[in-house]
PDB file of C-alpha atoms in Angstrom:
ATOM      1  CA  MET A 195    -151.401  31.378 208.476  1.00  0.00           C
ATOM      2  CA  LEU A 196    -148.438  33.166 210.019  1.00  0.00           C
ATOM      3  CA  PHE A 197    -148.001  35.187 206.829  1.00  0.00           C
ATOM      4  CA  ALA A 198    -151.666  36.249 206.919  1.00  0.00           C
ATOM      5  CA  VAL A 199    -151.402  37.295 210.564  1.00  0.00           C
ATOM      6  CA  ALA A 200    -148.248  39.274 209.851  1.00  0.00           C
ATOM      7  CA  ARG A 201    -149.901  40.942 206.859  1.00  0.00           C
ATOM      8  CA  LEU A 202    -152.982  41.806 208.935  1.00  0.00           C
ATOM      9  CA  SER A 203    -150.898  43.212 211.765  1.00  0.00           C
ATOM     10  CA  GLY A 204    -148.925  45.297 209.229  1.00  0.00           C
ATOM     11  CA  ASN A 205    -152.138  46.825 207.898  1.00  0.00           C
ATOM     12  CA  VAL A 206    -153.238  47.678 211.431  1.00  0.00           C
ATOM     13  CA  ILE A 207    -149.881  49.320 212.205  1.00  0.00           C
ATOM     14  CA  ARG A 208    -150.040  51.242 208.919  1.00  0.00           C
ATOM     15  CA  ARG A 209    -153.558  52.459 209.669  1.00  0.00           C
ATOM     16  CA  GLN A 210    -152.605  53.466 213.196  1.00  0.00           C
ATOM     17  CA  SER A 211    -149.622  55.454 211.935  1.00  0.00           C
ATOM     18  CA  ARG A 212    -151.812  57.080 209.307  1.00  0.00           C
ATOM     19  CA  PHE A 213    -154.383  58.358 211.797  1.00  0.00           C
ATOM     20  CA  ALA A 214    -151.983  58.922 214.700  1.00  0.00           C
ATOM     21  CA  ASN A 215    -151.866  62.731 214.328  1.00  0.00           C
ATOM     22  CA  THR A 216    -155.514  63.739 214.224  1.00  0.00           C
ATOM     23  CA  ASP A 217    -155.172  66.613 216.736  1.00  0.00           C
ATOM     24  CA  SER A 218    -154.675  70.267 215.778  1.00  0.00           C
ATOM     25  CA  SER A 219    -150.989  70.404 216.722  1.00  0.00           C
ATOM     26  CA  THR A 220    -148.646  71.982 214.174  1.00  0.00           C
ATOM     27  CA  THR A 221    -145.885  69.757 212.882  1.00  0.00           C
ATOM     28  CA  LEU A 222    -143.416  69.884 210.037  1.00  0.00           C
ATOM     29  CA  TRP A 223    -145.569  67.763 207.719  1.00  0.00           C
ATOM     30  CA  ASN A 224    -148.797  69.739 208.085  1.00  0.00           C
ATOM     31  CA  LEU A 225    -147.400  73.273 207.720  1.00  0.00           C
ATOM     32  CA  ARG A 226    -149.229  75.204 205.008  1.00  0.00           C
ATOM     33  CA  PRO A 227    -150.423  78.808 204.532  1.00  0.00           C
ATOM     34  CA  ASN A 228    -153.954  79.728 205.511  1.00  0.00           C
ATOM     35  CA  LYS A 229    -156.709  79.272 202.980  1.00  0.00           C
ATOM     36  CA  GLY A 230    -156.823  82.299 200.676  1.00  0.00           C
ATOM     37  CA  ALA A 231    -153.487  83.665 201.839  1.00  0.00           C
ATOM     38  CA  THR A 232    -151.723  82.789 198.593  1.00  0.00           C
ATOM     39  CA  SER A 233    -152.780  82.846 194.978  1.00  0.00           C
ATOM     40  CA  THR A 234    -151.403  81.470 191.768  1.00  0.00           C
ATOM     41  CA  GLN A 235    -149.055  83.831 189.961  1.00  0.00           C
ATOM     42  CA  LYS A 236    -150.576  85.539 186.948  1.00  0.00           C
ATOM     43  CA  ARG A 237    -148.652  84.342 183.881  1.00  0.00           C
ATOM     44  CA  LEU A 238    -148.770  86.965 181.138  1.00  0.00           C
ATOM     45  CA  GLY A 239    -148.103  86.505 177.439  1.00  0.00           C
ATOM     46  CA  ARG A 240    -148.576  82.720 177.327  1.00  0.00           C
ATOM     47  CA  GLY A 241    -151.005  82.443 174.454  1.00  0.00           C
ATOM     48  CA  ARG A 242    -154.465  83.816 173.683  1.00  0.00           C
ATOM     49  CA  SER A 243    -156.204  80.815 175.185  1.00  0.00           C
ATOM     50  CA  SER A 244    -154.902  81.791 178.621  1.00  0.00           C
ATOM     51  CA  GLY A 245    -156.890  85.056 178.509  1.00  0.00           C
ATOM     52  CA  LEU A 246    -153.744  87.095 179.196  1.00  0.00           C
ATOM     53  CA  GLY A 247    -151.858  86.604 175.935  1.00  0.00           C
ATOM     54  CA  LYS A 248    -150.854  89.010 173.170  1.00  0.00           C
ATOM     55  CA  THR A 249    -151.247  92.378 174.961  1.00  0.00           C
ATOM     56  CA  SER A 250    -151.023  90.706 178.407  1.00  0.00           C
ATOM     57  CA  GLY A 251    -154.182  92.391 179.700  1.00  0.00           C
ATOM     58  CA  ARG A 252    -153.019  95.957 178.914  1.00  0.00           C
ATOM     59  CA  GLY A 253    -155.429  96.615 176.069  1.00  0.00           C
ATOM     60  CA  HIS A 254    -154.501  98.201 172.723  1.00  0.00           C
ATOM     61  CA  LYS A 255    -151.898 100.989 172.578  1.00  0.00           C
ATOM     62  CA  GLY A 256    -152.122 104.090 174.717  1.00  0.00           C
ATOM     63  CA  GLN A 257    -149.955 105.371 177.559  1.00  0.00           C
ATOM     64  CA  LYS A 258    -150.952 102.683 180.032  1.00  0.00           C
ATOM     65  CA  ALA A 259    -150.067  99.960 177.565  1.00  0.00           C
ATOM     66  CA  ARG A 260    -146.427 101.024 177.395  1.00  0.00           C
ATOM     67  CA  SER A 261    -143.650  99.837 179.648  1.00  0.00           C
ATOM     68  CA  GLY A 262    -141.959 102.163 182.071  1.00  0.00           C
ATOM     69  CA  ASN A 263    -144.392 105.113 182.288  1.00  0.00           C
ATOM     70  CA  GLY A 264    -147.535 103.010 182.469  1.00  0.00           C
ATOM     71  CA  LYS A 265    -148.663 104.636 185.711  1.00  0.00           C
ATOM     72  CA  PRO A 266    -147.582 108.310 185.897  1.00  0.00           C
ATOM     73  CA  LYS A 267    -147.219 110.104 189.218  1.00  0.00           C
ATOM     74  CA  PRO A 268    -150.218 111.806 190.862  1.00  0.00           C
ATOM     75  CA  GLY A 269    -150.627 115.304 189.459  1.00  0.00           C
ATOM     76  CA  PHE A 270    -149.446 114.422 185.943  1.00  0.00           C
ATOM     77  CA  GLU A 271    -151.801 115.996 183.390  1.00  0.00           C
ATOM     78  CA  GLY A 272    -150.670 114.461 180.142  1.00  0.00           C
ATOM     79  CA  GLY A 273    -147.769 116.826 179.527  1.00  0.00           C
ATOM     80  CA  GLN A 274    -149.511 120.152 180.036  1.00  0.00           C
ATOM     81  CA  THR A 275    -148.527 122.442 182.902  1.00  0.00           C
ATOM     82  CA  PRO A 276    -150.101 120.949 186.037  1.00  0.00           C
ATOM     83  CA  ILE A 277    -152.263 123.076 188.294  1.00  0.00           C
ATOM     84  CA  THR A 278    -149.674 122.843 191.085  1.00  0.00           C
ATOM     85  CA  LYS A 279    -147.262 124.853 188.933  1.00  0.00           C
ATOM     86  CA  LEU A 280    -149.864 127.327 187.693  1.00  0.00           C
ATOM     87  CA  ILE A 281    -150.739 128.547 191.197  1.00  0.00           C
ATOM     88  CA  PRO A 282    -148.121 130.943 192.657  1.00  0.00           C
ATOM     89  CA  LYS A 283    -146.509 130.287 196.030  1.00  0.00           C
ATOM     90  CA  ARG A 284    -147.392 132.362 199.070  1.00  0.00           C
ATOM     91  CA  GLY A 285    -145.451 132.418 202.324  1.00  0.00           C
ATOM     92  CA  PHE A 286    -143.373 129.642 203.861  1.00  0.00           C
ATOM     93  CA  ILE A 287    -143.322 127.275 206.833  1.00  0.00           C
ATOM     94  CA  ASN A 288    -140.697 127.985 209.462  1.00  0.00           C
ATOM     95  CA  ARG A 289    -139.341 124.633 210.593  1.00  0.00           C
ATOM     96  CA  ASN A 290    -137.767 126.171 213.684  1.00  0.00           C
ATOM     97  CA  SER A 291    -140.999 127.707 214.969  1.00  0.00           C
ATOM     98  CA  ARG A 292    -142.625 126.346 218.116  1.00  0.00           C
ATOM     99  CA  GLU A 293    -146.251 126.436 219.196  1.00  0.00           C
ATOM    100  CA  PHE A 294    -146.929 126.834 222.899  1.00  0.00           C
ATOM    101  CA  ALA A 295    -150.158 125.924 224.667  1.00  0.00           C
ATOM    102  CA  SER A 296    -151.238 129.084 226.464  1.00  0.00           C
ATOM    103  CA  VAL A 297    -153.123 129.084 229.765  1.00  0.00           C
ATOM    104  CA  ASN A 298    -154.335 132.150 231.651  1.00  0.00           C
ATOM    105  CA  LEU A 299    -154.058 132.719 235.374  1.00  0.00           C
ATOM    106  CA  ASP A 300    -157.836 132.987 235.875  1.00  0.00           C
ATOM    107  CA  ARG A 301    -158.271 129.477 234.480  1.00  0.00           C
ATOM    108  CA  ILE A 302    -155.598 128.108 236.817  1.00  0.00           C
ATOM    109  CA  VAL A 303    -157.257 129.889 239.782  1.00  0.00           C
ATOM    110  CA  TYR A 304    -160.627 128.386 238.833  1.00  0.00           C
ATOM    111  CA  TRP A 305    -159.112 124.888 238.596  1.00  0.00           C
ATOM    112  CA  ILE A 306    -157.496 125.299 242.018  1.00  0.00           C
ATOM    113  CA  ALA A 307    -160.808 126.480 243.513  1.00  0.00           C
ATOM    114  CA  GLN A 308    -162.474 123.334 242.185  1.00  0.00           C
ATOM    115  CA  GLY A 309    -159.782 121.156 243.737  1.00  0.00           C
ATOM    116  CA  ARG A 310    -158.516 119.918 240.394  1.00  0.00           C
ATOM    117  CA  LEU A 311    -155.061 121.479 240.845  1.00  0.00           C
ATOM    118  CA  SER A 312    -152.758 121.932 243.814  1.00  0.00           C
ATOM    119  CA  SER A 313    -149.201 123.163 244.151  1.00  0.00           C
ATOM    120  CA  SER A 314    -146.349 123.540 246.602  1.00  0.00           C
ATOM    121  CA  PRO A 315    -142.721 124.682 246.291  1.00  0.00           C
ATOM    122  CA  GLU A 316    -141.551 121.044 246.272  1.00  0.00           C
ATOM    123  CA  VAL A 317    -144.347 119.806 243.925  1.00  0.00           C
ATOM    124  CA  PRO A 318    -145.169 122.652 241.510  1.00  0.00           C
ATOM    125  CA  ILE A 319    -147.734 122.644 238.723  1.00  0.00           C
ATOM    126  CA  THR A 320    -146.208 121.368 235.471  1.00  0.00           C
ATOM    127  CA  ALA A 321    -147.472 120.501 232.018  1.00  0.00           C
ATOM    128  CA  ARG A 322    -148.415 117.032 233.301  1.00  0.00           C
ATOM    129  CA  GLU A 323    -150.842 118.355 235.950  1.00  0.00           C
ATOM    130  CA  LEU A 324    -152.337 120.901 233.550  1.00  0.00           C
ATOM    131  CA  LEU A 325    -152.980 118.233 230.916  1.00  0.00           C
ATOM    132  CA  LEU A 326    -154.301 115.523 233.234  1.00  0.00           C
ATOM    133  CA  SER A 327    -156.645 117.937 235.000  1.00  0.00           C
ATOM    134  CA  GLY A 328    -158.118 119.161 231.712  1.00  0.00           C
ATOM    135  CA  CYS A 329    -156.897 122.717 232.158  1.00  0.00           C
ATOM    136  CA  ILE A 330    -155.256 122.397 228.734  1.00  0.00           C
ATOM    137  CA  HIS A 331    -156.028 119.869 226.037  1.00  0.00           C
ATOM    138  CA  ASN A 332    -152.660 119.716 224.265  1.00  0.00           C
ATOM    139  CA  VAL A 333    -149.142 120.616 225.343  1.00  0.00           C
ATOM    140  CA  HIS A 334    -147.893 121.210 221.775  1.00  0.00           C
ATOM    141  CA  ASP A 335    -144.220 122.304 222.164  1.00  0.00           C
ATOM    142  CA  GLY A 336    -144.627 123.512 225.743  1.00  0.00           C
ATOM    143  CA  VAL A 337    -146.857 125.566 228.042  1.00  0.00           C
ATOM    144  CA  THR A 338    -146.778 129.341 228.423  1.00  0.00           C
ATOM    145  CA  ILE A 339    -148.432 131.218 231.297  1.00  0.00           C
ATOM    146  CA  LEU A 340    -150.361 134.401 230.458  1.00  0.00           C
ATOM    147  CA  ALA A 341    -151.602 137.096 232.844  1.00  0.00           C
ATOM    148  CA  SER A 342    -155.257 137.350 231.814  1.00  0.00           C
ATOM    149  CA  GLY A 343    -157.390 137.378 234.985  1.00  0.00           C
ATOM    150  CA  SER A 344    -154.436 138.022 237.291  1.00  0.00           C
ATOM    151  CA  GLU A 345    -156.643 140.144 239.566  1.00  0.00           C
ATOM    152  CA  GLN A 346    -158.384 136.926 240.692  1.00  0.00           C
ATOM    153  CA  LEU A 347    -155.133 135.472 242.019  1.00  0.00           C
ATOM    154  CA  LYS A 348    -155.279 135.802 245.808  1.00  0.00           C
ATOM    155  CA  GLN A 349    -153.250 132.782 246.951  1.00  0.00           C
ATOM    156  CA  PRO A 350    -149.666 131.684 246.205  1.00  0.00           C
ATOM    157  CA  ILE A 351    -149.198 129.185 243.395  1.00  0.00           C
ATOM    158  CA  HIS A 352    -146.039 127.481 242.214  1.00  0.00           C
ATOM    159  CA  ILE A 353    -145.637 126.713 238.492  1.00  0.00           C
ATOM    160  CA  VAL A 354    -142.896 125.332 236.248  1.00  0.00           C
ATOM    161  CA  ALA A 355    -143.657 126.003 232.570  1.00  0.00           C
ATOM    162  CA  SER A 356    -141.828 126.523 229.296  1.00  0.00           C
ATOM    163  CA  ARG A 357    -142.502 130.265 229.104  1.00  0.00           C
ATOM    164  CA  ALA A 358    -144.261 132.927 231.161  1.00  0.00           C
ATOM    165  CA  SER A 359    -145.075 136.533 230.400  1.00  0.00           C
ATOM    166  CA  LYS A 360    -143.511 139.294 232.471  1.00  0.00           C
ATOM    167  CA  THR A 361    -146.943 140.395 233.738  1.00  0.00           C
ATOM    168  CA  ALA A 362    -147.805 136.846 234.811  1.00  0.00           C
ATOM    169  CA  VAL A 363    -144.495 136.545 236.660  1.00  0.00           C
ATOM    170  CA  LYS A 364    -145.173 139.795 238.575  1.00  0.00           C
ATOM    171  CA  ALA A 365    -148.718 138.718 239.480  1.00  0.00           C
ATOM    172  CA  ILE A 366    -147.659 135.284 240.721  1.00  0.00           C
ATOM    173  CA  GLU A 367    -144.769 136.601 242.786  1.00  0.00           C
ATOM    174  CA  ALA A 368    -146.931 139.414 244.203  1.00  0.00           C
ATOM    175  CA  ALA A 369    -149.276 136.737 245.577  1.00  0.00           C
ATOM    176  CA  GLY A 370    -146.346 134.920 247.202  1.00  0.00           C
ATOM    177  CA  GLY A 371    -145.910 132.199 244.578  1.00  0.00           C
ATOM    178  CA  THR A 372    -143.092 131.218 242.265  1.00  0.00           C
ATOM    179  CA  VAL A 373    -142.818 130.587 238.557  1.00  0.00           C
ATOM    180  CA  PHE A 374    -139.817 129.208 236.678  1.00  0.00           C
ATOM    181  CA  CYS A 375    -139.291 128.521 232.982  1.00  0.00           C
ATOM    182  CA  GLN A 376    -137.677 125.213 232.072  1.00  0.00           C
ATOM    183  CA  TYR A 377    -136.481 124.119 228.643  1.00  0.00           C
ATOM    184  CA  TYR A 378    -138.164 121.056 227.110  1.00  0.00           C
ATOM    185  CA  ASN A 379    -137.432 119.406 223.814  1.00  0.00           C
ATOM    186  CA  ARG A 380    -139.906 116.885 222.401  1.00  0.00           C
ATOM    187  CA  LEU A 381    -138.536 113.929 224.329  1.00  0.00           C
ATOM    188  CA  ALA A 382    -138.221 115.818 227.607  1.00  0.00           C
ATOM    189  CA  LEU A 383    -141.750 117.199 227.263  1.00  0.00           C
ATOM    190  CA  ARG A 384    -143.110 113.719 226.618  1.00  0.00           C
ATOM    191  CA  ASP A 385    -141.280 112.390 229.673  1.00  0.00           C
ATOM    192  CA  CYS A 386    -142.742 115.222 231.741  1.00  0.00           C
ATOM    193  CA  VAL A 387    -146.276 114.419 230.592  1.00  0.00           C
ATOM    194  CA  LYS A 388    -145.785 110.681 231.129  1.00  0.00           C
ATOM    195  CA  GLY A 389    -144.188 111.226 234.529  1.00  0.00           C
ATOM    196  CA  ARG A 390    -140.883 109.558 233.637  1.00  0.00           C
ATOM    197  CA  THR A 391    -137.853 110.552 235.714  1.00  0.00           C
ATOM    198  CA  ASP A 392    -135.376 107.843 234.673  1.00  0.00           C
ATOM    199  CA  ARG A 393    -133.930 109.891 231.786  1.00  0.00           C
ATOM    200  CA  ILE A 394    -131.849 113.063 231.850  1.00  0.00           C
ATOM    201  CA  SER A 395    -133.687 116.006 230.317  1.00  0.00           C
ATOM    202  CA  ALA A 396    -132.071 117.815 227.408  1.00  0.00           C
ATOM    203  CA  ALA A 397    -130.281 121.139 227.769  1.00  0.00           C
ATOM    204  CA  PRO A 398    -130.830 124.140 225.458  1.00  0.00           C
ATOM    205  CA  VAL A 399    -128.432 124.179 222.522  1.00  0.00           C
ATOM    206  CA  VAL A 400    -129.765 127.022 220.346  1.00  0.00           C
ATOM    207  CA  ARG A 401    -128.441 130.488 221.134  1.00  0.00           C
ATOM    208  CA  LYS A 402    -131.844 132.128 221.662  1.00  0.00           C
ATOM    209  CA  ASP A 403    -132.877 129.342 224.052  1.00  0.00           C
ATOM    210  CA  ILE A 404    -129.630 129.640 225.995  1.00  0.00           C
ATOM    211  CA  MET A 405    -130.122 133.411 226.289  1.00  0.00           C
ATOM    212  CA  TRP A 406    -133.742 132.968 227.431  1.00  0.00           C
ATOM    213  CA  TYR A 407    -133.291 130.267 230.067  1.00  0.00           C
ATOM    214  CA  THR A 408    -130.177 131.836 231.638  1.00  0.00           C
ATOM    215  CA  LYS A 409    -131.856 135.199 232.350  1.00  0.00           C
ATOM    216  CA  TRP A 410    -133.379 135.917 235.738  1.00  0.00           C
ATOM    217  CA  SER A 411    -135.806 138.441 234.185  1.00  0.00           C
ATOM    218  CA  ASN A 412    -137.384 135.507 232.313  1.00  0.00           C
ATOM    219  CA  ARG A 413    -137.186 133.335 235.453  1.00  0.00           C
ATOM    220  CA  GLY A 414    -135.075 130.839 233.518  1.00  0.00           C
ATOM    221  CA  TYR A 415    -134.189 127.730 235.445  1.00  0.00           C
ATOM    222  CA  LEU A 416    -130.480 128.071 234.535  1.00  0.00           C
ATOM    223  CA  ALA A 417    -130.123 131.600 235.882  1.00  0.00           C
ATOM    224  CA  PRO A 418    -127.886 131.752 238.992  1.00  0.00           C
ATOM    225  CA  GLU A 419    -130.629 133.576 240.918  1.00  0.00           C
ATOM    226  CA  SER A 420    -133.132 130.823 240.085  1.00  0.00           C
ATOM    227  CA  LEU A 421    -130.758 128.096 241.214  1.00  0.00           C
ATOM    228  CA  ASP A 422    -130.438 129.816 244.596  1.00  0.00           C
ATOM    229  CA  VAL A 423    -134.223 130.000 245.087  1.00  0.00           C
ATOM    230  CA  MET A 424    -135.546 126.779 243.532  1.00  0.00           C
ATOM    231  CA  PRO A 425    -135.844 123.744 245.841  1.00  0.00           C
ATOM    232  CA  ASN A 426    -134.267 120.383 244.983  1.00  0.00           C
ATOM    233  CA  VAL A 427    -131.985 121.717 242.254  1.00  0.00           C
ATOM    234  CA  PRO A 428    -129.954 118.964 240.523  1.00  0.00           C
ATOM    235  CA  GLU A 429    -126.188 119.482 240.485  1.00  0.00           C
ATOM    236  CA  ARG A 430    -126.291 119.063 236.710  1.00  0.00           C
ATOM    237  CA  TRP A 431    -128.266 122.302 236.368  1.00  0.00           C
ATOM    238  CA  ARG A 432    -125.628 124.222 238.310  1.00  0.00           C
ATOM    239  CA  GLU A 433    -122.899 122.862 236.062  1.00  0.00           C
ATOM    240  CA  LEU A 434    -124.924 123.719 232.938  1.00  0.00           C
ATOM    241  CA  SER A 435    -125.440 127.246 234.232  1.00  0.00           C
ATOM    242  CA  ARG A 436    -121.686 127.690 234.757  1.00  0.00           C
ATOM    243  CA  GLN A 437    -120.861 126.332 231.304  1.00  0.00           C
ATOM    244  CA  LEU A 438    -123.538 128.278 229.414  1.00  0.00           C
ATOM    245  CA  LEU A 439    -122.707 131.584 231.100  1.00  0.00           C
ATOM    246  CA  VAL A 440    -118.981 131.456 230.292  1.00  0.00           C
ATOM    247  CA  TYR A 441    -119.570 133.636 227.232  1.00  0.00           C
ATOM    248  CA  LYS A 442    -120.262 136.662 229.471  1.00  0.00           C
ATOM    249  CA  ASP A 443    -116.693 136.649 230.792  1.00  0.00           C
ATOM    250  CA  GLN A 444    -115.103 135.974 227.419  1.00  0.00           C
ATOM    251  CA  GLY A 445    -114.149 138.691 224.975  1.00  0.00           C
ATOM    252  CA  PHE A 446    -113.394 138.640 221.293  1.00  0.00           C
ATOM    253  CA  ALA A 447    -109.903 137.689 220.202  1.00  0.00           C
ATOM    254  CA  PRO A 448    -107.963 140.594 218.680  1.00  0.00           C
ATOM    255  CA  ALA A 449    -107.927 140.636 214.927  1.00  0.00           C
ATOM    256  CA  LYS A 450    -104.705 139.463 213.337  1.00  0.00           C
ATOM    257  CA  LYS A 451    -102.860 142.052 211.296  1.00  0.00           C
ATOM    258  CA  ARG A 452    -102.227 141.150 207.713  1.00  0.00           C
ATOM    259  CA  LYS A 453     -98.605 141.073 206.637  1.00  0.00           C
TER     260      LYS A 453
END
């Protein structure tokens, strides 16, 4: 009787332990990939009865039945001269070229009249305001200001862009405004559009950029005259201007005479 009770209680304990984990919790003993996530490996060359024996599913002879060059590269035409080599080349792509998003002064004046843009010497119009207001649809590699419609400019505006034409600079300053050209690389331009100020913007490193942004005639932000006029100038810009303009006071070393 005791043996029967013990045996019955053992079956109950075994059944309870068997159905103890009926919830959807993941444990070590029920880990398995999702249904359909894995498939049985295709075993080739294991007899004709497997369906993939003899030629292993490659068919009879031919280029695609061979090992190595079974799948040639796109554009391969069986050994004859491909069409990409028959057509002559024309021109080239300059990897150092930059595309600027141009905006005319009449468009900026119209946006200001609608109340979609506003500017002040401390908070000038930048690529961020032009893009968010819909005045331009893409900043590309920077924004350049053009003078089309400059006769409509009757109020002072303050702009900081990548480039500005000489006529646009004269029209803006004649109306009492200011325009300065600041260098932006891709990361600095993205930070400007996103409104990030926690990173230091890059400085020009190419000679033509250094020459452009250190000239007052271009209203470059590293020109000494610009640093005296612009509000809230970082000390880093003044140091960059001093370092990049050292070449003007340096001459060429005399050539050494050959013995």
